[in-house]
């Protein structure tokens, strides 16, 4: 009985943080959430339709056959007592009305970028900068894509000084986990600095 009580106490004291995974169409958001999630991820993918092809730019991602129409959801435990709840946003413009709901209460965000279509992540970068939501840019290194260093990507995106840029493989669990750890550390520093500013 005592051990059941202590398990319940441990669960109630666990810290759960909300993280968004955003970026352009076909950049690997669903793949990242799925690769790191320790539970079976919730996906809201539908087949691309001919009508959708008229409004979705599939250049560079011609092999893509499905798209997220609401969100992806997964969970990963970073360490004992710290879990991240991951919400993957849809990438197309017509689903951006969902972002305001999804971003409420988020600690921070991962903006996935594809150097073949770097301009596709501009809207996500702008969104989080304007709302002062801490984010990291994670460059998903697709096979065959020209490689760029973190500094080059940061300069191309005109990021605020200090915004982390990391290279990753969205298919690889360890790589995705490193991105999330980097985000949690960065967002923690940002929130602490803002708190100190507000009391000084």
PDB file of C-alpha atoms in Angstrom:
ATOM      1  CA  UNK A   1       0.000   0.000   0.000  1.00  0.00           C
ATOM      2  CA  UNK A   2       2.824   2.385   0.904  1.00  0.00           C
ATOM      3  CA  UNK A   3       4.539   1.785  -2.457  1.00  0.00           C
ATOM      4  CA  UNK A   4       1.303   2.543  -4.338  1.00  0.00           C
ATOM      5  CA  UNK A   5       1.023   5.809  -2.425  1.00  0.00           C
ATOM      6  CA  UNK A   6       4.640   6.766  -3.220  1.00  0.00           C
ATOM      7  CA  UNK A   7       4.109   5.983  -6.939  1.00  0.00           C
ATOM      8  CA  UNK A   8       1.091   8.297  -6.956  1.00  0.00           C
ATOM      9  CA  UNK A   9       3.124  10.998  -5.226  1.00  0.00           C
ATOM     10  CA  UNK A  10       5.901  10.618  -7.815  1.00  0.00           C
ATOM     11  CA  UNK A  11       3.397  10.953 -10.673  1.00  0.00           C
ATOM     12  CA  UNK A  12       1.835  14.068  -9.199  1.00  0.00           C
ATOM     13  CA  UNK A  13       5.225  15.742  -8.733  1.00  0.00           C
ATOM     14  CA  UNK A  14       6.414  14.945 -12.272  1.00  0.00           C
ATOM     15  CA  UNK A  15       6.905  17.983 -14.487  1.00  0.00           C
ATOM     16  CA  UNK A  16       5.175  17.864 -17.867  1.00  0.00           C
ATOM     17  CA  UNK A  17       6.164  20.461 -20.448  1.00  0.00           C
ATOM     18  CA  UNK A  18       4.372  21.281 -23.687  1.00  0.00           C
ATOM     19  CA  UNK A  19       6.536  21.566 -26.801  1.00  0.00           C
ATOM     20  CA  UNK A  20       5.464  22.497 -30.324  1.00  0.00           C
ATOM     21  CA  UNK A  21       7.085  21.018 -33.421  1.00  0.00           C
ATOM     22  CA  UNK A  22       6.554  23.374 -36.358  1.00  0.00           C
ATOM     23  CA  UNK A  23       7.896  24.095 -39.807  1.00  0.00           C
ATOM     24  CA  UNK A  24       6.979  23.959 -43.454  1.00  0.00           C
ATOM     25  CA  UNK A  25       5.101  21.361 -45.447  1.00  0.00           C
ATOM     26  CA  UNK A  26       6.938  18.027 -45.686  1.00  0.00           C
ATOM     27  CA  UNK A  27       9.857  19.037 -43.464  1.00  0.00           C
ATOM     28  CA  UNK A  28       9.630  16.030 -41.107  1.00  0.00           C
ATOM     29  CA  UNK A  29       7.442  17.137 -38.183  1.00  0.00           C
ATOM     30  CA  UNK A  30       5.404  13.905 -38.093  1.00  0.00           C
ATOM     31  CA  UNK A  31       8.605  11.880 -38.471  1.00  0.00           C
ATOM     32  CA  UNK A  32      10.300  13.669 -35.545  1.00  0.00           C
ATOM     33  CA  UNK A  33       7.334  13.254 -33.196  1.00  0.00           C
ATOM     34  CA  UNK A  34       7.008   9.592 -34.164  1.00  0.00           C
ATOM     35  CA  UNK A  35      10.698   8.789 -33.801  1.00  0.00           C
ATOM     36  CA  UNK A  36      11.091  10.168 -30.273  1.00  0.00           C
ATOM     37  CA  UNK A  37       7.676   9.347 -28.787  1.00  0.00           C
ATOM     38  CA  UNK A  38       7.617   6.571 -26.196  1.00  0.00           C
ATOM     39  CA  UNK A  39       3.885   6.121 -26.737  1.00  0.00           C
ATOM     40  CA  UNK A  40       2.188   5.322 -29.996  1.00  0.00           C
ATOM     41  CA  UNK A  41       1.912   8.796 -31.528  1.00  0.00           C
ATOM     42  CA  UNK A  42      -1.438  10.277 -32.425  1.00  0.00           C
ATOM     43  CA  UNK A  43      -1.447  11.295 -36.070  1.00  0.00           C
ATOM     44  CA  UNK A  44      -4.042  13.148 -38.100  1.00  0.00           C
ATOM     45  CA  UNK A  45      -2.663  12.449 -41.543  1.00  0.00           C
ATOM     46  CA  UNK A  46      -4.758  12.296 -44.676  1.00  0.00           C
ATOM     47  CA  UNK A  47      -3.866  11.415 -48.244  1.00  0.00           C
ATOM     48  CA  UNK A  48      -2.935  14.356 -50.428  1.00  0.00           C
ATOM     49  CA  UNK A  49      -5.766  15.073 -52.856  1.00  0.00           C
ATOM     50  CA  UNK A  50      -5.759  16.618 -56.296  1.00  0.00           C
ATOM     51  CA  UNK A  51      -7.596  19.642 -54.823  1.00  0.00           C
ATOM     52  CA  UNK A  52      -4.851  20.018 -52.186  1.00  0.00           C
ATOM     53  CA  UNK A  53      -2.118  19.851 -54.813  1.00  0.00           C
ATOM     54  CA  UNK A  54      -3.471  23.093 -56.241  1.00  0.00           C
ATOM     55  CA  UNK A  55      -2.727  24.936 -52.965  1.00  0.00           C
ATOM     56  CA  UNK A  56       0.152  22.938 -51.420  1.00  0.00           C
ATOM     57  CA  UNK A  57       3.625  23.467 -52.854  1.00  0.00           C
ATOM     58  CA  UNK A  58       5.011  19.937 -53.166  1.00  0.00           C
ATOM     59  CA  UNK A  59       8.176  21.027 -54.983  1.00  0.00           C
ATOM     60  CA  UNK A  60      11.128  19.220 -53.449  1.00  0.00           C
ATOM     61  CA  UNK A  61       8.872  16.756 -51.611  1.00  0.00           C
ATOM     62  CA  UNK A  62       7.341  15.049 -54.639  1.00  0.00           C
ATOM     63  CA  UNK A  63       7.279  11.647 -52.916  1.00  0.00           C
ATOM     64  CA  UNK A  64       5.041  12.921 -50.091  1.00  0.00           C
ATOM     65  CA  UNK A  65       1.610  11.257 -50.198  1.00  0.00           C
ATOM     66  CA  UNK A  66       0.055  12.312 -46.870  1.00  0.00           C
ATOM     67  CA  UNK A  67      -0.248  15.505 -44.836  1.00  0.00           C
ATOM     68  CA  UNK A  68      -1.116  16.429 -41.242  1.00  0.00           C
ATOM     69  CA  UNK A  69      -4.511  18.120 -41.064  1.00  0.00           C
ATOM     70  CA  UNK A  70      -4.778  18.844 -37.330  1.00  0.00           C
ATOM     71  CA  UNK A  71      -1.759  17.860 -35.245  1.00  0.00           C
ATOM     72  CA  UNK A  72       0.596  15.086 -34.231  1.00  0.00           C
ATOM     73  CA  UNK A  73       0.944  14.181 -30.562  1.00  0.00           C
ATOM     74  CA  UNK A  74       3.596  12.236 -28.702  1.00  0.00           C
ATOM     75  CA  UNK A  75       5.319  12.025 -25.326  1.00  0.00           C
ATOM     76  CA  UNK A  76       8.915  11.483 -24.285  1.00  0.00           C
ATOM     77  CA  UNK A  77      10.431  11.236 -20.809  1.00  0.00           C
ATOM     78  CA  UNK A  78      13.705  13.168 -20.822  1.00  0.00           C
ATOM     79  CA  UNK A  79      14.656  12.034 -17.327  1.00  0.00           C
ATOM     80  CA  UNK A  80      12.876  10.854 -14.207  1.00  0.00           C
ATOM     81  CA  UNK A  81      10.250  13.430 -13.307  1.00  0.00           C
ATOM     82  CA  UNK A  82      10.427  15.352 -16.602  1.00  0.00           C
ATOM     83  CA  UNK A  83       8.177  14.516 -19.544  1.00  0.00           C
ATOM     84  CA  UNK A  84       7.642  16.445 -22.758  1.00  0.00           C
ATOM     85  CA  UNK A  85       4.309  16.474 -24.534  1.00  0.00           C
ATOM     86  CA  UNK A  86       4.936  17.074 -28.218  1.00  0.00           C
ATOM     87  CA  UNK A  87       2.403  18.771 -30.478  1.00  0.00           C
ATOM     88  CA  UNK A  88       3.269  18.732 -34.173  1.00  0.00           C
ATOM     89  CA  UNK A  89       1.597  21.575 -36.059  1.00  0.00           C
ATOM     90  CA  UNK A  90       0.256  21.299 -39.602  1.00  0.00           C
ATOM     91  CA  UNK A  91       2.562  22.963 -42.102  1.00  0.00           C
ATOM     92  CA  UNK A  92       0.194  24.480 -44.659  1.00  0.00           C
ATOM     93  CA  UNK A  93      -1.022  28.071 -44.509  1.00  0.00           C
ATOM     94  CA  UNK A  94      -4.678  27.067 -44.414  1.00  0.00           C
ATOM     95  CA  UNK A  95      -4.236  25.305 -41.053  1.00  0.00           C
ATOM     96  CA  UNK A  96      -2.475  28.156 -39.256  1.00  0.00           C
ATOM     97  CA  UNK A  97      -5.649  29.022 -37.334  1.00  0.00           C
ATOM     98  CA  UNK A  98      -4.830  25.957 -35.192  1.00  0.00           C
ATOM     99  CA  UNK A  99      -1.481  27.346 -34.096  1.00  0.00           C
ATOM    100  CA  UNK A 100      -2.874  29.826 -31.569  1.00  0.00           C
ATOM    101  CA  UNK A 101      -4.713  27.031 -29.760  1.00  0.00           C
ATOM    102  CA  UNK A 102      -1.771  24.657 -29.881  1.00  0.00           C
ATOM    103  CA  UNK A 103       0.729  27.271 -28.653  1.00  0.00           C
ATOM    104  CA  UNK A 104      -1.160  28.116 -25.449  1.00  0.00           C
ATOM    105  CA  UNK A 105       0.910  27.038 -22.467  1.00  0.00           C
ATOM    106  CA  UNK A 106       3.878  25.879 -24.568  1.00  0.00           C
ATOM    107  CA  UNK A 107       7.346  26.130 -23.017  1.00  0.00           C
ATOM    108  CA  UNK A 108       8.884  26.467 -26.455  1.00  0.00           C
ATOM    109  CA  UNK A 109       9.041  25.153 -29.995  1.00  0.00           C
ATOM    110  CA  UNK A 110      11.218  23.279 -32.434  1.00  0.00           C
ATOM    111  CA  UNK A 111      11.160  24.832 -35.910  1.00  0.00           C
ATOM    112  CA  UNK A 112      12.213  22.144 -38.366  1.00  0.00           C
ATOM    113  CA  UNK A 113      13.975  23.405 -41.472  1.00  0.00           C
ATOM    114  CA  UNK A 114      14.906  21.840 -44.799  1.00  0.00           C
ATOM    115  CA  UNK A 115      17.776  23.666 -46.517  1.00  0.00           C
ATOM    116  CA  UNK A 116      16.271  22.784 -49.920  1.00  0.00           C
ATOM    117  CA  UNK A 117      13.187  24.841 -48.975  1.00  0.00           C
ATOM    118  CA  UNK A 118      14.514  27.095 -46.232  1.00  0.00           C
ATOM    119  CA  UNK A 119      11.956  29.835 -46.930  1.00  0.00           C
ATOM    120  CA  UNK A 120       9.191  27.437 -45.811  1.00  0.00           C
ATOM    121  CA  UNK A 121      10.188  27.880 -42.161  1.00  0.00           C
ATOM    122  CA  UNK A 122      10.063  31.718 -42.228  1.00  0.00           C
ATOM    123  CA  UNK A 123       6.383  31.814 -41.133  1.00  0.00           C
ATOM    124  CA  UNK A 124       7.087  29.585 -38.102  1.00  0.00           C
ATOM    125  CA  UNK A 125      10.145  31.649 -37.116  1.00  0.00           C
ATOM    126  CA  UNK A 126       8.093  34.859 -37.402  1.00  0.00           C
ATOM    127  CA  UNK A 127       5.210  33.340 -35.433  1.00  0.00           C
ATOM    128  CA  UNK A 128       7.341  32.373 -32.431  1.00  0.00           C
ATOM    129  CA  UNK A 129       9.465  35.537 -32.494  1.00  0.00           C
ATOM    130  CA  UNK A 130       6.383  37.792 -32.439  1.00  0.00           C
ATOM    131  CA  UNK A 131       4.833  35.823 -29.561  1.00  0.00           C
ATOM    132  CA  UNK A 132       8.124  35.639 -27.646  1.00  0.00           C
ATOM    133  CA  UNK A 133       7.950  31.847 -27.505  1.00  0.00           C
ATOM    134  CA  UNK A 134      11.489  30.426 -27.212  1.00  0.00           C
ATOM    135  CA  UNK A 135      12.425  28.168 -30.124  1.00  0.00           C
ATOM    136  CA  UNK A 136      15.332  26.347 -31.684  1.00  0.00           C
ATOM    137  CA  UNK A 137      15.767  25.775 -35.398  1.00  0.00           C
ATOM    138  CA  UNK A 138      16.513  22.125 -36.153  1.00  0.00           C
ATOM    139  CA  UNK A 139      17.853  21.552 -39.653  1.00  0.00           C
ATOM    140  CA  UNK A 140      16.587  18.161 -40.809  1.00  0.00           C
ATOM    141  CA  UNK A 141      19.493  16.806 -42.866  1.00  0.00           C
ATOM    142  CA  UNK A 142      17.841  15.063 -45.803  1.00  0.00           C
ATOM    143  CA  UNK A 143      19.957  12.627 -47.852  1.00  0.00           C
ATOM    144  CA  UNK A 144      21.308  14.323 -50.957  1.00  0.00           C
ATOM    145  CA  UNK A 145      20.622  17.852 -49.708  1.00  0.00           C
ATOM    146  CA  UNK A 146      23.538  20.293 -49.693  1.00  0.00           C
ATOM    147  CA  UNK A 147      24.861  20.645 -46.160  1.00  0.00           C
ATOM    148  CA  UNK A 148      25.126  24.017 -44.442  1.00  0.00           C
ATOM    149  CA  UNK A 149      26.570  24.913 -41.076  1.00  0.00           C
ATOM    150  CA  UNK A 150      24.448  26.199 -38.196  1.00  0.00           C
ATOM    151  CA  UNK A 151      25.913  29.701 -38.560  1.00  0.00           C
ATOM    152  CA  UNK A 152      25.004  29.856 -42.260  1.00  0.00           C
ATOM    153  CA  UNK A 153      21.414  28.807 -41.545  1.00  0.00           C
ATOM    154  CA  UNK A 154      21.139  31.307 -38.697  1.00  0.00           C
ATOM    155  CA  UNK A 155      22.326  34.108 -40.976  1.00  0.00           C
ATOM    156  CA  UNK A 156      20.003  33.051 -43.834  1.00  0.00           C
ATOM    157  CA  UNK A 157      17.011  33.091 -41.460  1.00  0.00           C
ATOM    158  CA  UNK A 158      18.120  36.370 -39.835  1.00  0.00           C
ATOM    159  CA  UNK A 159      17.636  34.861 -36.388  1.00  0.00           C
ATOM    160  CA  UNK A 160      17.964  36.843 -33.179  1.00  0.00           C
ATOM    161  CA  UNK A 161      21.376  36.482 -31.605  1.00  0.00           C
ATOM    162  CA  UNK A 162      21.494  33.420 -29.379  1.00  0.00           C
ATOM    163  CA  UNK A 163      18.658  31.484 -31.042  1.00  0.00           C
ATOM    164  CA  UNK A 164      20.089  27.959 -31.298  1.00  0.00           C
ATOM    165  CA  UNK A 165      20.408  26.187 -34.646  1.00  0.00           C
ATOM    166  CA  UNK A 166      21.101  22.449 -34.526  1.00  0.00           C
ATOM    167  CA  UNK A 167      21.551  19.827 -37.229  1.00  0.00           C
ATOM    168  CA  UNK A 168      19.481  16.669 -36.850  1.00  0.00           C
ATOM    169  CA  UNK A 169      18.026  13.579 -38.469  1.00  0.00           C
ATOM    170  CA  UNK A 170      14.293  13.540 -37.686  1.00  0.00           C
ATOM    171  CA  UNK A 171      14.213   9.771 -38.233  1.00  0.00           C
ATOM    172  CA  UNK A 172      16.725   9.104 -35.462  1.00  0.00           C
ATOM    173  CA  UNK A 173      15.439   8.957 -31.881  1.00  0.00           C
ATOM    174  CA  UNK A 174      18.715  10.041 -30.246  1.00  0.00           C
ATOM    175  CA  UNK A 175      19.124  12.947 -32.665  1.00  0.00           C
ATOM    176  CA  UNK A 176      15.562  14.119 -32.025  1.00  0.00           C
ATOM    177  CA  UNK A 177      16.001  13.782 -28.274  1.00  0.00           C
ATOM    178  CA  UNK A 178      19.131  15.966 -28.401  1.00  0.00           C
ATOM    179  CA  UNK A 179      17.119  18.673 -30.200  1.00  0.00           C
ATOM    180  CA  UNK A 180      14.459  18.559 -27.479  1.00  0.00           C
ATOM    181  CA  UNK A 181      17.018  18.712 -24.659  1.00  0.00           C
ATOM    182  CA  UNK A 182      18.643  21.735 -26.325  1.00  0.00           C
ATOM    183  CA  UNK A 183      15.237  23.423 -26.552  1.00  0.00           C
ATOM    184  CA  UNK A 184      14.361  22.757 -22.897  1.00  0.00           C
ATOM    185  CA  UNK A 185      17.710  24.166 -21.762  1.00  0.00           C
ATOM    186  CA  UNK A 186      17.376  27.252 -23.972  1.00  0.00           C
ATOM    187  CA  UNK A 187      13.728  27.900 -23.066  1.00  0.00           C
ATOM    188  CA  UNK A 188      14.583  27.494 -19.370  1.00  0.00           C
ATOM    189  CA  UNK A 189      17.279  30.164 -19.643  1.00  0.00           C
ATOM    190  CA  UNK A 190      14.939  32.493 -21.553  1.00  0.00           C
ATOM    191  CA  UNK A 191      12.081  32.148 -19.055  1.00  0.00           C
ATOM    192  CA  UNK A 192      14.448  32.625 -16.105  1.00  0.00           C
ATOM    193  CA  UNK A 193      15.921  35.779 -17.654  1.00  0.00           C
ATOM    194  CA  UNK A 194      12.440  37.217 -18.285  1.00  0.00           C
ATOM    195  CA  UNK A 195      11.393  36.433 -14.730  1.00  0.00           C
ATOM    196  CA  UNK A 196      14.468  38.198 -13.345  1.00  0.00           C
ATOM    197  CA  UNK A 197      13.807  41.199 -15.626  1.00  0.00           C
ATOM    198  CA  UNK A 198      10.242  41.448 -14.376  1.00  0.00           C
ATOM    199  CA  UNK A 199      11.277  41.631 -10.714  1.00  0.00           C
ATOM    200  CA  UNK A 200      14.251  43.957 -11.145  1.00  0.00           C
TER     201      UNK A 200
END
